[in-house]
Each structure stands twice: as C-alpha cells, then as structure tokens.
Short mmCIF file of C-alpha atoms and ligand atoms in Angstrom, two decimals:
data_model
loop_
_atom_site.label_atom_id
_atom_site.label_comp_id
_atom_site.label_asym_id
_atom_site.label_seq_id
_atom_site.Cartn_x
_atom_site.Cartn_y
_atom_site.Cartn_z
CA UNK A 1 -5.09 33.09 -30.04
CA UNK A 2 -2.79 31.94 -27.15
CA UNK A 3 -4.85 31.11 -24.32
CA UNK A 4 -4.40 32.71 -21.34
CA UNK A 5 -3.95 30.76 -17.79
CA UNK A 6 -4.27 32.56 -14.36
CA UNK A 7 -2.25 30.87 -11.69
CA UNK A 8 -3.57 31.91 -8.56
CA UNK A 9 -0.40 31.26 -6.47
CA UNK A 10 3.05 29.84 -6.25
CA UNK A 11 2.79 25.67 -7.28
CA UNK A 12 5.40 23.71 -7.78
CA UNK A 13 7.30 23.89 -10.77
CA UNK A 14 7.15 20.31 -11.63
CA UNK A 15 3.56 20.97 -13.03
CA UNK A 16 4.15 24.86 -13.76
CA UNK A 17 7.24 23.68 -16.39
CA UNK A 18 4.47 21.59 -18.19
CA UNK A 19 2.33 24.68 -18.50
CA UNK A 20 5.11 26.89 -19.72
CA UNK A 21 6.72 24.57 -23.06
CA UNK A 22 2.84 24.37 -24.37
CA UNK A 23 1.50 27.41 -25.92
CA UNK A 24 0.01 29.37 -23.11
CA UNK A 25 0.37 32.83 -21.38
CA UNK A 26 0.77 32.19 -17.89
CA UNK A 27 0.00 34.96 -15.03
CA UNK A 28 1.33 33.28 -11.75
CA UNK A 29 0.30 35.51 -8.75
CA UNK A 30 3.63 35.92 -7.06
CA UNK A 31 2.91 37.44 -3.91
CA UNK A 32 3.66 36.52 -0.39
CA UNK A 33 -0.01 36.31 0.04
CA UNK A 34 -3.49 34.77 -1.74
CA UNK A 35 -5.40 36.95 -3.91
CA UNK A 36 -8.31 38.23 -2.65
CA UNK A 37 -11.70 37.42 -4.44
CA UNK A 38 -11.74 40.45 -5.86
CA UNK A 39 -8.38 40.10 -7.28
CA UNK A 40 -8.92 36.67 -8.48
CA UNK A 41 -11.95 37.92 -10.02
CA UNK A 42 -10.40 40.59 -11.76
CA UNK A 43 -7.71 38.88 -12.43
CA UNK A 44 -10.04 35.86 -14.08
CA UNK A 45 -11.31 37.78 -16.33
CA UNK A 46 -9.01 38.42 -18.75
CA UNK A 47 -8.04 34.91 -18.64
CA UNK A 48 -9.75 31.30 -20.05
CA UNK A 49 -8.44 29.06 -17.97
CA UNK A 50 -7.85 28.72 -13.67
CA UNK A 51 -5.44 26.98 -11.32
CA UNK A 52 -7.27 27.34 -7.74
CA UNK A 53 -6.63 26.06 -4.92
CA UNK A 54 -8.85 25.33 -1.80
CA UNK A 55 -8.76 28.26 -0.30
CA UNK A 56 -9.70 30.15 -3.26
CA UNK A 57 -13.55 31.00 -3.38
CA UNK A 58 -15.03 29.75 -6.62
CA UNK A 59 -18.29 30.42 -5.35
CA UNK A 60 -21.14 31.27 -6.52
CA UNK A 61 -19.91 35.45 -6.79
CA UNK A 62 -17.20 34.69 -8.23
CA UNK A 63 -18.76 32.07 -11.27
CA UNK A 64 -21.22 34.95 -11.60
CA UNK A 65 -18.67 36.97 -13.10
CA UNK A 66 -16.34 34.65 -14.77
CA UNK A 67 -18.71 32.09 -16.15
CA UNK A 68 -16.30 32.40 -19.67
CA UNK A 69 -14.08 30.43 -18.10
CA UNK A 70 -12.48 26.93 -19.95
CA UNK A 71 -11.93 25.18 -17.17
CA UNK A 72 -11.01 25.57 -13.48
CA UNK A 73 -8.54 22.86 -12.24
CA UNK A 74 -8.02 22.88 -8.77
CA UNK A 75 -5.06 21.52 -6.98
CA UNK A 76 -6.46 19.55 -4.38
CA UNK A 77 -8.42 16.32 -3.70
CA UNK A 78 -11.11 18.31 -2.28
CA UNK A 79 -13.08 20.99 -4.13
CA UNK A 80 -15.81 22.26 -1.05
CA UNK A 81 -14.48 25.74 -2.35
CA UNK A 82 -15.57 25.71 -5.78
CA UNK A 83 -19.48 25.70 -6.74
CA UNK A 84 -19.73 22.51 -8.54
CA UNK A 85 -23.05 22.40 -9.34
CA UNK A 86 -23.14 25.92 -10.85
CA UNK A 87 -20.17 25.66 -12.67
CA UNK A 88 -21.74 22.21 -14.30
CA UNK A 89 -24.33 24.72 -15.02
CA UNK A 90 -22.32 26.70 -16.71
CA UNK A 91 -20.28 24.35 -19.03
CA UNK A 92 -17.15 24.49 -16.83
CA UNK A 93 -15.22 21.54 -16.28
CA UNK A 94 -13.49 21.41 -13.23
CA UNK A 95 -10.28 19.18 -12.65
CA UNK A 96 -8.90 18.02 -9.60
CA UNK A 97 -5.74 16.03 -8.41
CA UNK A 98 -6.70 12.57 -6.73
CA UNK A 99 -4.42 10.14 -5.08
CA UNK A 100 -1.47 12.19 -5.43
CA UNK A 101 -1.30 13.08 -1.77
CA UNK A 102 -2.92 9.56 -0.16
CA UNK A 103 0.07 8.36 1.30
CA UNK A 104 0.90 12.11 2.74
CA UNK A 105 -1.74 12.27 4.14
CA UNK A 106 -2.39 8.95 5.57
CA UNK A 107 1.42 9.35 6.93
CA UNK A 108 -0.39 12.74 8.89
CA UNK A 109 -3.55 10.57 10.21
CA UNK A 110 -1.28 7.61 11.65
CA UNK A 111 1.38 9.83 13.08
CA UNK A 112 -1.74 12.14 14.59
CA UNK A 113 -2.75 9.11 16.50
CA UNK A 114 0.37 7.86 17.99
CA UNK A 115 1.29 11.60 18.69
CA UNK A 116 -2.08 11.40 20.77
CA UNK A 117 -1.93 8.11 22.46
CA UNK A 118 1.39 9.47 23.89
CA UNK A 119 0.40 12.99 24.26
CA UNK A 120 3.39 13.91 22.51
CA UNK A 121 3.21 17.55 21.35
CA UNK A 122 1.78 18.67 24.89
CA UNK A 123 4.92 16.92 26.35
CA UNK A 124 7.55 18.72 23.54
CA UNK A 125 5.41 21.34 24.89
CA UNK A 126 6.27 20.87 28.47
CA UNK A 127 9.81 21.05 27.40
CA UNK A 128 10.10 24.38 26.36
CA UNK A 129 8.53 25.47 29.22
CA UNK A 130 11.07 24.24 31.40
CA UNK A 131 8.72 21.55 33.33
CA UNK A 132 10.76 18.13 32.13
CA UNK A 133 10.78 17.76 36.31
CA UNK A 134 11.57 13.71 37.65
CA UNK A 135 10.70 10.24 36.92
CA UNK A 136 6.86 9.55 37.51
CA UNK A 137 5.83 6.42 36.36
CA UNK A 138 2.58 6.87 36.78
CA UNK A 139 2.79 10.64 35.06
CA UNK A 140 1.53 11.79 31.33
CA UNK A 141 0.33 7.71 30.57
CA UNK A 142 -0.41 7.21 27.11
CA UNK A 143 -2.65 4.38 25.48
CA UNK A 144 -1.26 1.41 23.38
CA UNK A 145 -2.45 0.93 19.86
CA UNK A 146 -1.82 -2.73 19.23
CA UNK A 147 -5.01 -4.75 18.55
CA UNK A 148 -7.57 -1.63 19.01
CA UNK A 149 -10.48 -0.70 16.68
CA UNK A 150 -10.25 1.47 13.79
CA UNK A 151 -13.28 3.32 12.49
CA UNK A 152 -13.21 5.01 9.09
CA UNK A 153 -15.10 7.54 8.53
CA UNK A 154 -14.96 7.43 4.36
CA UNK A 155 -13.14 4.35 3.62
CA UNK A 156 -11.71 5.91 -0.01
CA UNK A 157 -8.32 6.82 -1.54
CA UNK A 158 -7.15 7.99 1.92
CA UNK A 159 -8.93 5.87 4.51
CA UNK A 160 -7.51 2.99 2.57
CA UNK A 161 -4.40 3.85 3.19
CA UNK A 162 -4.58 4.99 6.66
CA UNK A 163 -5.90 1.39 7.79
CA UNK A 164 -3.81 -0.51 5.93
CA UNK A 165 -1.17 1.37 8.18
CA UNK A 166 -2.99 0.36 11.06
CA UNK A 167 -3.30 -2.76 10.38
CA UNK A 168 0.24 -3.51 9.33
CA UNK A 169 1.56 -1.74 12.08
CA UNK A 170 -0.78 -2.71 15.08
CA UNK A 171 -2.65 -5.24 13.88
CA UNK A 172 -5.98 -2.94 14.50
CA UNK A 173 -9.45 -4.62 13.22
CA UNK A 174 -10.88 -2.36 10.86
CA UNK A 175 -14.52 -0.92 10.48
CA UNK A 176 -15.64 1.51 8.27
CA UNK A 177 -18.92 3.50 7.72
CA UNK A 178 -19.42 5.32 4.03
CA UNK A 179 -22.31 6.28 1.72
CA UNK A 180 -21.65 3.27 -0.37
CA UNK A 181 -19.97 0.16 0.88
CA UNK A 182 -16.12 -0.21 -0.63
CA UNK A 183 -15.99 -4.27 -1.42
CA UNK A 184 -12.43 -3.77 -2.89
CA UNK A 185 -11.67 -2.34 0.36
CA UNK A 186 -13.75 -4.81 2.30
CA UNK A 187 -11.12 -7.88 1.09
CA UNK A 188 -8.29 -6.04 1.26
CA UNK A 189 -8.86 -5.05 4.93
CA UNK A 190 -10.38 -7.69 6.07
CA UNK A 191 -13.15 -4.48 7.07
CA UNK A 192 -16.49 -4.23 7.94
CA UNK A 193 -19.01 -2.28 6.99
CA UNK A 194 -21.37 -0.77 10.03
CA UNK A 195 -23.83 1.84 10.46
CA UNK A 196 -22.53 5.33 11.76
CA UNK A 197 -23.39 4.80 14.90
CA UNK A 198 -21.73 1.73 15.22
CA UNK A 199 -18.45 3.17 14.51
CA UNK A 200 -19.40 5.63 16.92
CA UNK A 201 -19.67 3.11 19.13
CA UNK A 202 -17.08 0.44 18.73
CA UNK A 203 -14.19 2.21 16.97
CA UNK A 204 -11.05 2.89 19.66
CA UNK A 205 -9.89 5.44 16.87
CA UNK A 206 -12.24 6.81 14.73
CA UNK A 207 -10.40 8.67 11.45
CA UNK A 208 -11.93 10.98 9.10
CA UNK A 209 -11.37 10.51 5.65
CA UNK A 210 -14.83 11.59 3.97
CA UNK A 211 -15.24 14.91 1.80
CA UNK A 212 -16.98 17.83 3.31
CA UNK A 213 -20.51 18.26 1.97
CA UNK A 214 -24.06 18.79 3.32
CA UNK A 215 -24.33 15.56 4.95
CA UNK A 216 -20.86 15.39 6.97
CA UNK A 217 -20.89 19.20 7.46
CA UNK A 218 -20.86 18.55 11.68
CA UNK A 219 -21.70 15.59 11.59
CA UNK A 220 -19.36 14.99 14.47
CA UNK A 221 -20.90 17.53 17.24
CA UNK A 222 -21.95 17.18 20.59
CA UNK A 223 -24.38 13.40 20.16
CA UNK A 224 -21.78 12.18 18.08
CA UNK A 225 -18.78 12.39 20.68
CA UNK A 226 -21.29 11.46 23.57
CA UNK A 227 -21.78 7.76 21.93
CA UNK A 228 -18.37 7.12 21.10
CA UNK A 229 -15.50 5.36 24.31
CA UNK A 230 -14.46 7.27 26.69
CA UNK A 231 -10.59 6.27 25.70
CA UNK A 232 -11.40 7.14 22.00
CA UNK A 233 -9.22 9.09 19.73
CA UNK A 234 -10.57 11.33 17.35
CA UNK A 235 -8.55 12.20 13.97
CA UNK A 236 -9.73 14.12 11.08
CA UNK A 237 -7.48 14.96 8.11
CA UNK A 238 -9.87 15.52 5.99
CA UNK A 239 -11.85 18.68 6.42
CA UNK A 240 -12.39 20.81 9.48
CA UNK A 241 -16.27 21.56 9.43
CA UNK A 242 -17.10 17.93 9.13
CA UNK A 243 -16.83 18.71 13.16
CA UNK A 244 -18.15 20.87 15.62
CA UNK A 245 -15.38 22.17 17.33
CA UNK A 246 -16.84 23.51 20.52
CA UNK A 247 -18.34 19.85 20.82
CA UNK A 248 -15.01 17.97 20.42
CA UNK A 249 -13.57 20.31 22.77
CA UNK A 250 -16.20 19.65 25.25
CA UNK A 251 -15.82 16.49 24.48
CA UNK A 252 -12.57 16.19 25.84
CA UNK A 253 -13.04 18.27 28.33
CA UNK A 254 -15.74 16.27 29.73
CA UNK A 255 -14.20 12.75 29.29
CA UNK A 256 -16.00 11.84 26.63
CA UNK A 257 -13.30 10.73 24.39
CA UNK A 258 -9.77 10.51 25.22
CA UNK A 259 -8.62 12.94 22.83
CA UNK A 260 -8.04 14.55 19.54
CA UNK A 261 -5.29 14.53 16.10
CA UNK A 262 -6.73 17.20 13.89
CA UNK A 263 -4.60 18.44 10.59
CA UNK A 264 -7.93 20.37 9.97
CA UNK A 265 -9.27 22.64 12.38
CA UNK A 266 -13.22 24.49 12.03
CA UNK A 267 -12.74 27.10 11.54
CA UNK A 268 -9.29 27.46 9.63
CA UNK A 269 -6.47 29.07 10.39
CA UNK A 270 -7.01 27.83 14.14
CA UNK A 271 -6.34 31.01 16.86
CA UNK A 272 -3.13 30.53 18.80
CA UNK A 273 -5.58 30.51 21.86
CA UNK A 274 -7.80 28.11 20.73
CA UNK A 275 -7.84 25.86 23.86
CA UNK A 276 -7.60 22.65 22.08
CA UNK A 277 -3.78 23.62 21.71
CA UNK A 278 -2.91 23.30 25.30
CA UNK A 279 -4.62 20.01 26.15
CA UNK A 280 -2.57 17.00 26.82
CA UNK A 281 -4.53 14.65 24.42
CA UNK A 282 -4.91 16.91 21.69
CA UNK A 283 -2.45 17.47 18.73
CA UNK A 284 -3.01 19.86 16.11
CA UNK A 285 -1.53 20.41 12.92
CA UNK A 286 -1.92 23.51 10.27
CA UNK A 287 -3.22 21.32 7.33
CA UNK A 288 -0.75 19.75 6.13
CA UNK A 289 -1.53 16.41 5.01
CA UNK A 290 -0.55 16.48 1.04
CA UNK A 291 2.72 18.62 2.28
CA UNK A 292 5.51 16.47 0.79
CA UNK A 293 7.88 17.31 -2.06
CA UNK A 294 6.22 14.23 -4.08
CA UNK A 295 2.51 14.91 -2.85
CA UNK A 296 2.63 18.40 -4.15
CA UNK A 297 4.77 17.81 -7.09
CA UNK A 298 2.10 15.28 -8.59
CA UNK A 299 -0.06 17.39 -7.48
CA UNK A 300 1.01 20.41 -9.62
CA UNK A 301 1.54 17.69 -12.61
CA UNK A 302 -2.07 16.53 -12.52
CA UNK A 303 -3.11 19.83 -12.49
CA UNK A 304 -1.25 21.28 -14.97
CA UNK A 305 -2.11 17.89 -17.50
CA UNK A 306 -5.49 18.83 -16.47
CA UNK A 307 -5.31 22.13 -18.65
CA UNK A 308 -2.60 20.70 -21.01
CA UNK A 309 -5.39 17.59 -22.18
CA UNK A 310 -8.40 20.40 -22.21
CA UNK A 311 -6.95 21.95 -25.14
CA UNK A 312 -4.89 19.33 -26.59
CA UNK A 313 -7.82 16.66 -26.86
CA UNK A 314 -10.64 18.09 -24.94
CA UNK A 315 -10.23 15.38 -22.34
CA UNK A 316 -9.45 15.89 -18.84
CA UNK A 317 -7.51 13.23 -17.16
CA UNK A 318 -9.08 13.99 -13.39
CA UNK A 319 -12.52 15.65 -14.21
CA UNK A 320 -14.66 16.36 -11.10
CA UNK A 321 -17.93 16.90 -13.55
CA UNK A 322 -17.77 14.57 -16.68
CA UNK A 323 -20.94 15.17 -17.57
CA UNK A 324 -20.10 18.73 -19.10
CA UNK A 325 -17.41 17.15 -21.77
CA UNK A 326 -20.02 15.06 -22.59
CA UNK A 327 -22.26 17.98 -23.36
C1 GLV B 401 -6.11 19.02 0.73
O1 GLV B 401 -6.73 19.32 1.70
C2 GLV B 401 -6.71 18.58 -0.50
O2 GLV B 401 -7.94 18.55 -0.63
O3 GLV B 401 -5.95 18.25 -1.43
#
C-alpha cells in the first residue's frame, strides 16, 4: 500500500520534488492559510506520515488522536510545538531540520544588533513620517560595537555562528552561558564559559540562541534585565517566551538596558500596537530568521529525506528521539 503523506502547508519544492518521484500520495494543504487543529487532525488521520511545522500543534490533543502516525518530521530547528515526550511514548519518531538555517539566522541576530545600536528602524520610521528635520549632532546617538562583550545565551549551531560574526567583524570578546559547556566552541572562540548571571552581568550584547523549554521559558523577566548594563542590547532569535515581554519592555522603558532586536516576539504574531514597535532602541522582526531561499530549501530537503530514509531504510537522517528506532 502507498503510504500516504499529509503536508500541512506550502514548502518549498526543492524537498516537496523528493517526496513526489518516491512512491507516496501526497496531500499538500494549499490554502492561503494554516490548518486548524481540527483540520490537521482530521486531515492526519487518514494519513501515516506528517510534515509540520512550528506553528502546527502536535500536542498532546492532537497525538491523542493520531497516535498511528509513522513519523512526524517537522521543518524547523525547533520542535516546542510538538509533544516529544508523548510521541516517544508512542513509537513516533520525530525528524527535524538542523543547521540548515544557522547562517540565516545568525545573519538576523547580527543585523538585529547593529539595527539597534543605531536605532535604525525607528529612524526609517521617522522618515515616513515626514520628521527627517536638520543636522543634530548630538540627535538619535547610537552605540559602537567594536571591542564590546558578547553573551550567548546557548552557544550551539546558531550562537556559534552569531559570535564568530562578532568577533570577525568587531573584534567582540565572547562569553557564553549553556547547560553543558561547548569546548569545540570554547577554542574556536576564544569563549568563556560563565554562570548566567555573569552574562547577565558582563555581556554588552547578550543574544539568545537556546531552545525554548521549561527551564528558559522567561527566563529573561523582570530580575534578569535588572542585573544586566544599562547600555545593554538584548537580541533573541530564538524563541519568544524564553522572555517576559512586559519585563523587557519595562526594561527599556526604565533604563535598564539600552534596548532590544527581537525576530521572536511573546506572544507571536506581535499586535501592531505593541509598544515595543515605536521605541527608538527597539527593532522587531516577524520571525524570520531561517527566511532565505537556501535556508528553507535545505530545509524542505532534510525534511522530506527525513520521510524518504523512514521507509527506505528505517533510518532517519535528523531524528529528534533516537531512542524509538532503537525500540
Ligand atoms: C525556526 O524558528 C526554526 O525553529 O526552524
């Protein structure tokens, strides 16, 4: 029997023409917008196999119901959206696309920061609103990078990248704090390891590159911002409820940092009247990081090989829970 694979949007066709010469049925959702639960869950049924994305909920209801599933292979890095642990539980394997989009979205993180040591989208702002008025030099000041401290938050795939950037480009010293120290990193970088509040502390930019589980889930609120330099920048690319948005605005607000680059907002989509968006140090992007034609054509490749290497050889190239192939 040919198996049957529910798509559960538009990816690019670079991994979707891999899909279509093997032997599968293929339902691509084609609609301007994502399915809701219900539809992916009616839709799931009737099919072994899943290509999710992040914003689909492969949660606890939905595993409930469509436990026959093969495997689930997500396109994304992260996978907060999917139940892991209960779809280990169940025998599902779930894939996942690494790496593909590391330089993407370290390109997002570095241009974040200079974008907010210059204020720049609050003065492309100004612009438009007809307020480009005379020569002040001491007007809209930004901060120089060159020779500042960079904090990683999650020194992996991402982070590395991201500092190396730094580093090349402004010579920036780099510290990093992470559940496990990163040695490889460590030489590479020249980085240090130090406690979380250290990098609180010291780190002139502090960039989030860590995935979103129990333990990072805020971890950046209210204390958090209050230890870290007033002339700090704060970036996260990585997920938006690893902060507490009400604190970082505060934050700001209050002095306690300098300001924000966030291509992941808590909660998500932000509200065009969030007030983060009209602040001079803040920049805000609509998650975007892995959005490059070569980011998100590996991305639907790795995916795609994901399924294609289930069947062919019961292998899974990127396997977020080896443990069930073991099994
Ligand atoms: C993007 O946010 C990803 O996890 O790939």
């Amino acid at each position: 029997m040919k198996k049957k694979i529910l798509v559960s949007r538009q990816y690019p066709k670079a991994g979707i023409s891999l899909l279509e010469k093997e032997d599968f049925l293929l339902t691509i959702w084609e609609k301007q917008r994502p399915m809701t639960q219900d539809e992916l869950i009616e839709q799931a049924k009737t099919h072994h196999a899943l290509m999710c994305t992040l914003t689909d909920k492969i949660d606890n209801h939905f595993l409930e119901q469509c436990g026959h599933l093969d495997i689930i292979s997500q396109f994304a890095v992260g996978y907060d959206n999917i139940d892991v642990e209960m779809a280990t539980s169940l025998g599902i394997p779930v894939g996942f696309t690494p790496d593909a989009m590391s330089e993407a979205t370290a390109d997002i993180a570095f241009g974040l920061m200079i974008a907010v040591a210059r204020k720049m989208f609050f003065l492309h702002k100004a612009i438009i609103k007809g307020q480009w008025g005379y020569f002040n030099p001491t007007g809209n000041l930004g901060i120089e990078l060159k020779n500042k401290t960079l904090g990683i938050f999650g020194l992996g795939r991402i982070g590395v990248k991201m500092a190396q950037r730094c580093k090349n480009a402004y010579d920036m010293d780099i510290i990093y704090h992470n559940r496990t120290r990163n040695k490889d990193a460590e030489k590479l970088l020249n980085a240090s390891y130090v406690e979380f509040d250290d990098l609180l502390l010291q780190s002139d930019v502090l960039s989030v590159h860590c995935a979103l589980t129990p333990t990072t889930k805020e971890i950046f609120n209210r204390s958090a911002f209050k230890k870290m330099k007033p002339s700090a920048i704060f970036i996260n690319t990585a997920r938006g409820p690893i902060h507490h948005e009400k604190d970082l605005t505060h934050a700001i607000q209050e002095g306690d940092i300098w300001g924000t680059g966030l291509d992941v907002t808590n909660p998500e989509p932000m509200q065009p009247d969030n007030p983060l968006l009209s602040m001079e140090n803040a920049c805000i992007l609509p998650h975007v990081g892995s959005g490059t034609i070569e980011a998100r054509n590996q991305m639907s490749v790795l995916a795609a090989m994901n399924i294609i290497e289930f069947y062919n050889s019961r292998q899974i190239p990127h396997i977020v829970n080896p443990e069930v192939l073991k099994q």
